[in-house]
Amino acid sequence: MLTDIEIAQGAKMLPIKEVAKKLDINEDDLEFYGKYKAKLSDELADRIKDNKNGKLVLVTAINPTPAGEGKTTTSVGIGQAMELIGKKAIIALREPSLGPVFGVKGGAAGGGYAQVVPMEDINLHFTGDMHAITSANNLLCALLDNHLQQGNVLGIDQRRILIKRCLDMNDRALRNIVVGLGGKINGVPREDGFIITVASEVMAILCLCKDSDDLKERLGNILVAYTYDNKPVFARDLKAEGAMAALLKDAIKPNLVQTLENTPAIMHGGPFANIAHGCNSVRATKLGLKLADYCITEAGFGSDLGAEKFLDIKCRLAGLAPSAIVIVATVRALKYNGLVPKAELATENLDALSKGMVNLGAHIENMKKYGVPVVVAINRFGTDTEAELDMIAKYCEDLGADFALSEVFAKGGEGGIELAQKIVEACEKPSNFAPIYDADLTIKEKITAIAQKIYGAKDVNFTADAEKSIAQFEELGKGMPVCIAKTQYSLSDDATLLGRPQDFTVTIREVKISAGAGFVVALAGSIMTMPGLPKIPAANNIDLEDGKITGLF
């Protein structure tokens, strides 16, 4: 079989204006970035605001292997299959981060015959949104350090600066740095650090804002530091929000691309789900709902991370409600949760598969707690055996869960027809969506609710630093949902506890507030907000040969 990039490079793409016509979008509503990419104008959003909403379908997954389980591939395949069964559908996805593109997971444009294209553009610089977000964040940091240098009239305590610089790359060497060295003219020396762009509050704000006015207000509400007399300092106090919003003027507009089968796809925003809220932008999702009968969107990593945050943060803040939830499960991830080493996942192992199946059971139970119909997508890999696939199907039947085999990687939309039909059926069932916790609870109560109801934790331990921060942010964070940053590999905060851990305690080591985004952030376990590259990065196999990119996946 051809590689992902070879398939993508051989795609017969339509001019993006032709893709837009499928959604009744006029050429005047497009801002072109070449022949196959365009941003959707603010005028379009205003023109279709009274259209009836379509059905919102959320695609999530079980706890994955380090390589991922094809959640984006499945989302793309569902969109393609929907068109084949005569449904007007659109896909709403996140933009890839260069961190995983050059690290372990590779790109985030799908795979095989279920991809969004132009694949190379999407996985690399695309329309410049990541650059704009990085620039806006770092402008705020530069203005803060300049304020310190120019007399510090606000009385900012340089030991209590909360904002960090960002970079859209996995670079562990930048986690902890010192700035301002080299004498008086180079600024005030202080400890600083970098986070990856997709973990920044600016990214979260872009993904949650309603419009440019809301964007500017949220940017102004970013809590950047405290003064010597313990008063909060916001971005608006540094008069930063206007210039930051100017840098994001085009970045807040959703991007329109297409799948290999020319199904329309919106890609916009890209926060990680293990360290941020893991969903594409509210603007993109709402546009998708107005433009098509079915809007298929995804949330990062397993349902304990991405889906929980999609449902408890994004849906709550944006007034959205899904009609169905799809849980992507794979033979290899279930064997991984049954403690099979990564190197042996391609070998049939029914015993390990049986042991790991409890992980799927936990995700099905958790998603049903939100009152939304659930469908399991068994994403088939080439190494799966019939006996293994039958075992998963039998498990779903025993749980009374709807399911379908997905072969979209190998067959494109045709391989997802049964899955698409099951989703359409699920969307016709009653959906009584409700978040898992009340936003008026205390910060500790909200964290505990997520840990116990979704992770299955026995208890939650708050470190002294976390307790101190919670006391500090309780009033400012009143009514805000909670975004827990933890490992994606386990339902717990310990990556080694696979399957369905029992009697474990989640440790919250640090609590921050993203006042502009509108949520409280709790860091669990040893999660890093700036990832590192593996021993052999994917970047080692990416090349440019005769003007053609190779090795990207």
Coordinates of C-alpha atoms in Angstrom, one line a residue:
M1 CA 0.0 0.0 0.0
L2 CA 1.1 3.5 -0.7
T3 CA 2.3 5.7 2.2
D4 CA 0.0 8.4 3.6
I5 CA 1.9 11.2 1.8
E6 CA 2.0 9.3 -1.5
I7 CA -1.8 8.9 -1.3
A8 CA -2.3 12.5 -0.4
Q9 CA 0.0 13.7 -3.2
G10 CA -1.9 11.6 -5.7
A11 CA -5.3 13.1 -4.7
K12 CA -7.5 14.7 -7.2
M13 CA -8.4 17.8 -5.3
L14 CA -11.1 20.2 -6.4
P15 CA -10.5 24.0 -6.3
I16 CA -11.6 25.1 -2.9
K17 CA -14.3 27.3 -4.4
E18 CA -15.9 24.1 -5.9
V19 CA -15.8 22.4 -2.4
A20 CA -17.4 25.5 -0.9
K21 CA -20.3 25.3 -3.5
K22 CA -21.3 22.0 -1.9
L23 CA -22.1 24.0 1.2
D24 CA -23.8 26.9 -0.6
I25 CA -20.8 29.1 0.2
N26 CA -20.2 31.9 -2.3
E27 CA -16.8 32.8 -3.7
D28 CA -17.1 36.2 -2.0
D29 CA -17.3 34.4 1.4
L30 CA -13.8 32.9 0.9
E31 CA -10.4 34.3 1.6
F32 CA -8.1 32.3 -0.6
Y33 CA -4.7 30.9 0.5
G34 CA -3.8 29.4 -2.9
K35 CA -6.0 27.1 -4.9
Y36 CA -7.0 24.5 -2.3
K37 CA -7.2 26.4 1.0
A38 CA -9.4 29.3 2.1
K39 CA -10.5 31.1 5.2
L40 CA -14.2 31.5 5.8
S41 CA -15.2 35.2 6.2
D42 CA -17.0 36.8 9.1
E43 CA -19.7 37.8 6.7
L44 CA -20.5 34.2 6.0
A45 CA -21.0 33.5 9.7
D46 CA -23.4 36.4 9.9
R47 CA -25.3 35.5 6.7
I48 CA -26.1 31.9 7.9
K49 CA -26.6 32.6 11.6
D50 CA -30.3 31.8 11.3
N51 CA -29.9 28.5 9.5
K52 CA -31.1 25.5 11.4
N53 CA -28.4 23.6 13.2
G54 CA -27.4 20.2 12.0
K55 CA -26.5 17.2 14.2
L56 CA -23.3 17.4 16.1
V57 CA -21.3 14.1 16.2
L58 CA -18.3 13.9 18.6
V59 CA -15.5 11.4 17.8
T60 CA -13.3 10.3 20.7
A61 CA -11.4 7.2 21.7
I62 CA -10.1 4.8 24.3
N63 CA -6.7 5.3 25.9
P64 CA -4.2 5.1 23.1
T65 CA -0.9 3.7 22.2
P66 CA 1.9 6.3 21.7
A67 CA 1.2 6.3 17.9
G68 CA -2.5 7.1 18.3
E69 CA -5.5 5.0 17.2
G70 CA -6.8 6.8 14.1
K71 CA -9.3 9.1 15.6
T72 CA -8.8 11.8 13.0
T73 CA -8.7 9.1 10.3
T74 CA -12.1 7.8 11.6
S75 CA -13.5 11.3 11.7
V76 CA -12.5 12.0 8.1
G77 CA -13.8 8.5 7.0
I78 CA -17.2 9.2 8.6
G79 CA -17.5 12.4 6.7
Q80 CA -16.7 10.7 3.5
A81 CA -19.1 7.9 4.2
M82 CA -21.9 10.3 5.1
E83 CA -21.7 11.7 1.6
L84 CA -21.9 8.2 0.1
I85 CA -25.1 7.5 2.0
G86 CA -26.6 10.8 0.7
K87 CA -26.1 13.0 3.8
K88 CA -24.9 16.6 3.7
A89 CA -21.9 16.4 6.0
I90 CA -18.9 18.5 7.1
I91 CA -15.9 17.6 9.2
A92 CA -14.6 20.0 11.9
L93 CA -11.0 19.2 13.0
R94 CA -8.1 20.6 14.9
E95 CA -5.0 21.9 13.1
P96 CA -1.8 19.9 13.6
S97 CA 1.0 21.0 15.9
L98 CA 4.6 20.8 14.6
G99 CA 5.5 19.1 17.9
P100 CA 4.0 15.7 17.1
V101 CA 4.5 16.1 13.4
F102 CA 8.3 16.0 14.0
G103 CA 8.0 13.8 17.2
V104 CA 6.2 10.5 17.6
K105 CA 2.7 10.7 16.3
G106 CA 3.3 12.4 13.0
G107 CA 0.6 14.7 11.4
A108 CA -3.0 15.1 12.2
A109 CA -4.6 15.1 8.8
G110 CA -5.9 11.5 9.0
G111 CA -4.3 8.5 7.2
G112 CA -4.6 6.1 4.3
Y113 CA -7.6 6.8 2.2
A114 CA -9.3 9.0 4.9
Q115 CA -7.2 12.2 4.9
V116 CA -7.7 15.9 4.6
V117 CA -5.7 17.6 1.9
P118 CA -3.4 19.3 0.9
M119 CA -1.8 17.1 3.6
E120 CA 1.7 18.7 3.5
D121 CA 0.4 22.2 3.9
I122 CA -2.0 21.3 6.7
N123 CA 0.7 19.5 8.7
L124 CA 3.3 22.2 8.2
H125 CA 2.6 26.0 8.1
F126 CA -1.0 25.8 6.7
T127 CA -2.5 29.3 6.8
G128 CA -0.2 30.6 9.6
D129 CA -2.6 30.3 12.5
M130 CA 0.0 28.7 14.8
H131 CA 2.5 31.4 14.0
A132 CA 0.0 34.1 14.8
I133 CA -0.9 32.5 18.1
T134 CA 2.8 32.1 19.0
S135 CA 3.5 35.7 18.1
A136 CA 0.5 37.1 20.1
N137 CA 1.6 35.1 23.2
N138 CA 5.2 36.2 22.9
L139 CA 4.3 39.8 22.3
L140 CA 2.5 39.7 25.7
C141 CA 5.7 38.3 27.3
A142 CA 7.9 40.9 25.6
L143 CA 5.6 43.7 26.8
L144 CA 5.7 42.4 30.3
D145 CA 9.5 42.2 30.4
N146 CA 9.7 45.6 28.8
H147 CA 7.4 47.0 31.6
L148 CA 9.8 45.6 34.2
Q149 CA 12.8 47.2 32.4
Q150 CA 11.1 50.6 31.9
G151 CA 10.4 51.3 35.6
N152 CA 7.8 48.7 36.6
V153 CA 5.1 51.2 37.6
L154 CA 2.6 48.4 38.3
G155 CA 5.0 47.0 40.9
I156 CA 5.1 43.5 39.3
D157 CA 6.9 40.9 41.4
Q158 CA 9.2 39.2 38.9
R159 CA 9.1 36.1 41.1
R160 CA 5.4 35.8 40.6
I161 CA 5.1 36.0 36.8
L162 CA 2.6 33.4 35.5
I163 CA 2.8 33.8 31.7
K164 CA 5.4 31.8 29.7
R165 CA 6.7 32.2 26.2
C166 CA 5.7 29.5 23.7
L167 CA 7.0 27.7 20.6
D168 CA 5.2 25.2 18.4
M169 CA 7.9 22.6 18.7
N170 CA 8.8 19.9 21.1
D171 CA 11.9 21.4 22.7
R172 CA 12.6 20.2 26.3
A173 CA 15.7 22.4 26.6
L174 CA 13.4 25.5 26.8
R175 CA 11.2 24.3 29.7
N176 CA 13.2 26.3 32.2
I177 CA 15.4 29.2 31.2
V178 CA 16.7 32.5 32.6
V179 CA 16.2 35.8 30.8
G180 CA 17.5 39.3 31.2
L181 CA 21.2 38.3 31.6
G182 CA 24.1 40.3 30.3
G183 CA 23.8 43.6 32.2
K184 CA 21.2 46.4 32.8
I185 CA 20.5 47.1 29.1
N186 CA 19.2 43.5 28.6
G187 CA 16.4 43.6 31.0
V188 CA 15.6 42.4 34.5
P189 CA 17.0 38.9 35.2
R190 CA 14.4 36.3 36.1
E191 CA 13.4 32.7 35.7
D192 CA 11.2 32.0 32.7
G193 CA 10.3 29.1 30.4
F194 CA 8.5 28.0 27.3
I195 CA 5.4 25.9 26.8
I196 CA 4.3 24.4 23.4
T197 CA 2.0 26.8 21.5
V198 CA -0.9 24.4 21.6
A199 CA -0.8 24.5 25.4
S200 CA -1.0 28.3 25.6
E201 CA -3.9 30.2 26.9
V202 CA -3.9 32.3 23.7
M203 CA -4.7 29.0 21.8
A204 CA -7.5 28.2 24.2
I205 CA -8.9 31.7 23.8
L206 CA -8.9 31.6 20.0
C207 CA -10.7 28.3 20.2
L208 CA -13.4 29.5 22.6
C209 CA -14.0 33.1 21.5
K210 CA -17.2 34.0 19.7
D211 CA -15.9 36.9 17.6
S212 CA -13.2 39.5 17.5
D213 CA -14.7 41.6 20.3
D214 CA -14.9 38.6 22.5
L215 CA -11.3 37.6 21.5
K216 CA -10.0 41.0 22.6
E217 CA -11.8 40.9 25.9
R218 CA -10.6 37.4 26.7
L219 CA -7.0 38.4 25.8
G220 CA -7.2 41.3 28.1
N221 CA -8.3 39.0 30.9
I222 CA -5.2 36.8 30.8
L223 CA -3.7 36.8 34.3
V224 CA 0.0 37.4 33.8
A225 CA 1.5 38.1 37.2
Y226 CA 1.0 39.4 40.7
T227 CA 2.4 42.6 42.3
Y228 CA 4.5 42.9 45.4
D229 CA 1.4 43.7 47.3
N230 CA -0.5 40.6 46.0
K231 CA -2.7 42.3 43.4
P232 CA -3.4 40.5 40.1
V233 CA -2.0 41.9 36.9
F234 CA -3.9 41.2 33.7
A235 CA -2.8 41.6 30.0
R236 CA -5.1 44.6 29.8
D237 CA -3.0 46.3 32.5
L238 CA -0.1 46.1 30.1
K239 CA -2.4 47.4 27.3
A240 CA -1.5 44.3 25.3
E241 CA -4.9 43.0 24.2
G242 CA -5.3 45.3 21.2
A243 CA -2.0 44.4 19.5
M244 CA -2.5 40.8 20.3
A245 CA -5.9 40.8 18.7
A246 CA -4.5 42.5 15.7
L247 CA -2.0 39.7 15.3
L248 CA -4.9 37.2 15.5
K249 CA -7.2 39.1 13.1
D250 CA -7.1 36.4 10.4
A251 CA -6.2 33.5 12.7
I252 CA -9.7 33.6 14.2
K253 CA -11.3 32.8 10.8
P254 CA -11.8 29.0 10.3
N255 CA -10.0 27.3 7.4
L256 CA -11.8 25.3 4.7
V257 CA -10.1 22.3 3.0
Q258 CA -11.3 19.0 1.7
T259 CA -10.9 15.2 2.1
L260 CA -9.5 12.9 -0.5
E261 CA -13.1 12.3 -1.6
N262 CA -13.7 16.1 -1.7
T263 CA -15.9 16.2 1.4
P264 CA -15.7 19.7 2.9
A265 CA -13.6 20.0 6.1
I266 CA -13.0 22.9 8.4
M267 CA -9.7 22.9 10.3
H268 CA -9.2 25.5 13.0
G269 CA -7.4 25.7 16.3
G270 CA -5.4 22.9 17.9
P271 CA -5.0 22.7 21.7
F272 CA -3.6 19.4 23.0
A273 CA -6.0 17.4 25.1
N274 CA -3.5 16.1 27.6
I275 CA -2.4 19.6 28.6
A276 CA -5.2 21.9 27.2
H277 CA -8.8 21.4 26.3
G278 CA -8.3 19.5 23.1
C279 CA -11.0 20.7 20.8
N280 CA -11.2 22.7 17.5
S281 CA -12.7 26.2 17.7
V282 CA -16.2 27.1 18.7
R283 CA -16.5 29.3 15.6
A284 CA -15.6 26.4 13.3
T285 CA -18.0 23.9 15.0
K286 CA -20.9 26.4 15.0
L287 CA -20.2 27.2 11.3
G288 CA -20.2 23.5 10.5
L289 CA -23.6 23.1 12.2
K290 CA -25.1 25.8 10.1
L291 CA -23.6 24.6 6.8
A292 CA -24.5 20.9 6.9
D293 CA -26.9 18.3 8.3
Y294 CA -24.1 16.5 10.1
C295 CA -21.0 18.1 11.6
I296 CA -18.4 15.5 12.6
T297 CA -15.8 16.8 15.1
E298 CA -13.2 15.3 17.3
A299 CA -11.6 15.8 20.7
G300 CA -8.0 14.8 21.5
F301 CA -6.8 11.5 23.0
G302 CA -9.1 9.3 25.0
S303 CA -12.6 10.2 26.2
D304 CA -11.2 10.8 29.7
L305 CA -9.3 13.8 28.3
G306 CA -10.6 15.2 25.0
A307 CA -14.3 14.2 25.3
E308 CA -14.6 15.2 28.9
K309 CA -13.2 18.6 28.1
F310 CA -15.3 18.9 25.0
L311 CA -18.4 18.2 26.9
D312 CA -17.7 19.9 30.2
I313 CA -15.8 22.9 28.9
K314 CA -16.5 23.6 25.2
C315 CA -20.2 22.6 25.1
R316 CA -20.9 24.3 28.4
L317 CA -19.3 27.6 27.4
A318 CA -20.6 27.6 23.8
G319 CA -24.1 26.2 24.4
L320 CA -23.5 23.1 22.2
A321 CA -25.0 19.6 22.6
P322 CA -23.9 16.5 20.7
S323 CA -26.4 14.2 19.2
A324 CA -24.0 11.2 19.2
I325 CA -20.6 10.2 20.5
V326 CA -18.3 7.8 18.6
I327 CA -15.6 6.0 20.6
V328 CA -12.7 4.7 18.4
A329 CA -11.3 1.5 19.6
T330 CA -8.5 -0.6 18.2
V331 CA -7.2 -4.1 18.7
R332 CA -3.7 -2.9 19.3
A333 CA -4.7 -0.3 21.9
L334 CA -6.8 -2.8 23.8
K335 CA -3.8 -5.3 23.8
Y336 CA -1.6 -2.4 25.0
N337 CA -4.0 -1.9 27.8
G338 CA -3.8 -5.6 28.4
L339 CA 0.0 -5.0 29.0
V340 CA 1.4 -6.2 25.7
P341 CA 4.7 -4.4 24.9
K342 CA 4.6 -2.0 21.9
A343 CA 6.9 -4.2 19.9
E344 CA 4.4 -7.2 20.1
L345 CA 1.1 -5.4 19.3
A346 CA 1.0 -6.8 15.8
T347 CA 0.9 -10.4 17.1
E348 CA -2.5 -12.0 17.9
N349 CA -3.0 -12.2 21.6
L350 CA -6.6 -12.9 22.7
D351 CA -5.7 -13.2 26.3
A352 CA -4.2 -9.7 26.5
L353 CA -7.1 -8.4 24.4
S354 CA -9.6 -9.8 26.8
K355 CA -7.7 -8.2 29.8
G356 CA -7.5 -4.8 28.1
M357 CA -11.1 -4.8 27.0
V358 CA -12.1 -3.2 30.4
N359 CA -10.6 0.0 29.1
L360 CA -13.2 0.2 26.3
G361 CA -15.9 -0.7 28.9
A362 CA -14.9 2.3 31.0
H363 CA -15.0 4.7 28.1
I364 CA -18.5 3.5 27.0
E365 CA -19.8 3.8 30.6
N366 CA -18.3 7.3 31.0
M367 CA -19.7 8.7 27.7
K368 CA -23.2 7.3 28.5
K369 CA -23.1 9.3 31.8
Y370 CA -23.5 12.5 29.7
G371 CA -26.9 11.3 28.4
V372 CA -25.8 11.0 24.7
P373 CA -26.1 7.9 22.5
V374 CA -22.8 6.1 22.0
V375 CA -21.4 4.2 19.0
V376 CA -18.2 2.2 19.0
A377 CA -16.0 2.4 15.9
I378 CA -13.7 -0.6 15.7
N379 CA -10.9 0.9 13.6
R380 CA -9.3 -2.0 11.7
F381 CA -5.5 -2.2 11.3
G382 CA -3.8 -4.5 8.8
T383 CA -2.4 -6.7 11.5
D384 CA -5.8 -7.4 13.2
T385 CA -7.1 -11.0 13.1
E386 CA -10.7 -11.9 12.6
A387 CA -10.7 -13.6 16.1
E388 CA -9.5 -10.3 17.7
L389 CA -12.1 -8.2 15.9
D390 CA -14.9 -10.7 16.7
M391 CA -13.9 -10.5 20.4
I392 CA -14.3 -6.7 20.5
A393 CA -17.7 -7.0 18.7
K394 CA -18.9 -9.6 21.2
Y395 CA -17.8 -7.4 24.1
C396 CA -19.8 -4.5 22.6
E397 CA -22.8 -6.7 22.2
D398 CA -22.6 -7.9 25.8
L399 CA -22.5 -4.3 26.9
G400 CA -25.5 -3.4 24.7
A401 CA -23.3 -0.9 22.9
D402 CA -23.9 -0.1 19.2
F403 CA -20.8 -0.7 17.1
A404 CA -19.5 -1.0 13.6
L405 CA -16.2 -2.1 11.9
S406 CA -14.4 0.9 10.4
E407 CA -12.1 0.2 7.4
V408 CA -11.8 3.8 6.2
F409 CA -8.0 3.8 6.3
A410 CA -7.9 1.1 3.6
K411 CA -11.1 1.8 1.8
G412 CA -12.0 5.5 2.3
G413 CA -15.6 6.4 2.7
E414 CA -16.8 3.0 1.4
G415 CA -15.1 1.4 4.5
G416 CA -17.2 3.6 6.8
I417 CA -20.7 3.2 5.4
E418 CA -22.0 0.8 8.2
L419 CA -20.5 3.1 10.8
A420 CA -22.1 6.2 9.2
Q421 CA -25.5 4.5 9.2
K422 CA -25.1 3.6 12.8
I423 CA -24.3 7.2 13.6
V424 CA -27.3 8.5 11.7
E425 CA -29.5 6.0 13.7
A426 CA -27.9 7.2 17.0
C427 CA -28.6 10.8 16.1
E428 CA -32.3 10.1 15.9
K429 CA -32.4 8.7 19.4
P430 CA -33.1 11.0 22.4
S431 CA -30.1 12.9 23.6
N432 CA -30.3 14.4 27.1
F433 CA -26.9 16.0 27.3
A434 CA -25.7 17.4 30.6
P435 CA -22.2 18.1 31.9
I436 CA -20.8 15.8 34.5
Y437 CA -20.5 18.5 37.2
D438 CA -22.1 21.7 38.3
A439 CA -20.0 24.8 37.4
D440 CA -20.9 26.4 40.7
L441 CA -19.1 23.8 42.8
T442 CA -15.7 24.7 44.4
I443 CA -12.5 24.1 42.4
K444 CA -11.7 21.1 44.5
E445 CA -15.2 19.7 44.2
K446 CA -15.1 20.0 40.4
I447 CA -11.7 18.3 40.2
T448 CA -12.8 15.5 42.5
A449 CA -16.0 15.0 40.4
I450 CA -14.0 14.5 37.2
A451 CA -11.4 12.2 38.9
Q452 CA -14.0 10.0 40.5
K453 CA -16.8 10.0 37.8
I454 CA -14.6 9.8 34.7
Y455 CA -11.2 8.5 35.7
G456 CA -12.6 6.1 38.4
A457 CA -10.3 7.4 41.1
K458 CA -10.8 6.5 44.7
D459 CA -9.6 9.9 46.0
V460 CA -7.8 13.1 45.0
N461 CA -4.6 14.4 46.7
F462 CA -3.8 18.1 46.5
T463 CA -0.2 19.1 47.2
A464 CA 0.5 22.1 49.4
D465 CA 1.3 24.2 46.3
A466 CA -2.0 23.2 44.7
E467 CA -4.0 24.0 47.9
K468 CA -2.3 27.4 48.1
S469 CA -3.2 28.2 44.4
I470 CA -6.8 27.0 44.8
A471 CA -7.3 29.3 47.8
Q472 CA -5.8 32.1 45.7
F473 CA -8.0 31.4 42.6
E474 CA -11.3 30.3 44.2
E475 CA -13.0 33.7 43.8
L476 CA -11.5 34.6 40.4
G477 CA -12.4 31.1 39.1
K478 CA -15.9 31.0 40.5
G479 CA -18.3 29.3 38.0
M480 CA -15.5 28.3 35.7
P481 CA -15.1 24.7 34.5
V482 CA -11.9 22.8 35.2
C483 CA -9.3 21.6 32.6
I484 CA -7.2 18.8 34.1
A485 CA -3.8 18.2 32.5
K486 CA -2.7 14.5 32.8
T487 CA -1.3 11.6 30.9
Q488 CA -3.2 10.3 27.9
Y489 CA -2.1 6.7 28.3
S490 CA -4.1 5.9 31.4
L491 CA -7.4 6.7 33.0
S492 CA -5.3 7.6 36.1
D493 CA -2.6 10.2 36.4
D494 CA 0.1 7.4 36.1
A495 CA 1.0 6.3 32.6
T496 CA 1.9 2.9 33.7
L497 CA -1.5 2.1 35.1
L498 CA -3.2 0.6 32.0
G499 CA -6.5 -1.1 31.5
R500 CA -9.0 0.1 34.1
P501 CA -7.1 1.0 37.3
Q502 CA -8.8 0.5 40.6
D503 CA -8.4 2.1 44.1
F504 CA -5.9 4.8 42.8
T505 CA -5.5 8.4 44.0
V506 CA -5.0 11.3 41.6
T507 CA -2.4 13.8 42.7
I508 CA -3.0 17.5 41.7
R509 CA 0.4 19.1 42.0
E510 CA -0.3 22.6 40.6
V511 CA -3.3 24.7 39.8
K512 CA -3.4 27.7 37.5
I513 CA -6.1 29.9 36.1
S514 CA -6.8 30.7 32.5
A515 CA -9.0 33.7 33.2
G516 CA -9.2 34.8 29.6
A517 CA -10.1 31.3 28.3
G518 CA -12.5 30.9 31.2
F519 CA -11.3 27.8 32.9
V520 CA -9.1 26.6 35.8
V521 CA -6.2 24.4 34.9
A522 CA -5.1 21.5 37.3
L523 CA -1.9 19.7 36.6
A524 CA -1.9 16.0 37.6
G525 CA 1.0 13.7 37.9
S526 CA 4.1 14.5 35.9
I527 CA 2.5 16.0 32.8
M528 CA 4.8 18.4 30.9
T529 CA 3.5 21.6 29.1
M530 CA 6.5 21.5 26.9
P531 CA 7.0 17.9 25.5
G532 CA 10.3 16.6 24.3
L533 CA 11.4 14.7 21.2
P534 CA 11.9 10.9 21.3
K535 CA 15.2 9.2 20.7
I536 CA 14.4 8.8 17.0
P537 CA 12.1 11.7 16.0
A538 CA 9.8 11.5 13.0
A539 CA 11.8 14.5 11.7
N540 CA 14.7 12.2 10.9
N541 CA 12.7 10.6 8.1
I542 CA 11.2 13.8 6.6
D543 CA 13.0 15.2 3.6
L544 CA 12.7 17.5 0.6
E545 CA 13.7 15.8 -2.7
D546 CA 13.5 17.7 -6.0
G547 CA 11.0 20.1 -4.4
K548 CA 8.8 17.3 -3.1
I549 CA 8.3 16.5 0.6
T550 CA 8.8 12.9 1.6
G551 CA 8.5 10.9 4.9
L552 CA 5.6 12.9 6.3
F553 CA 2.9 10.8 7.9

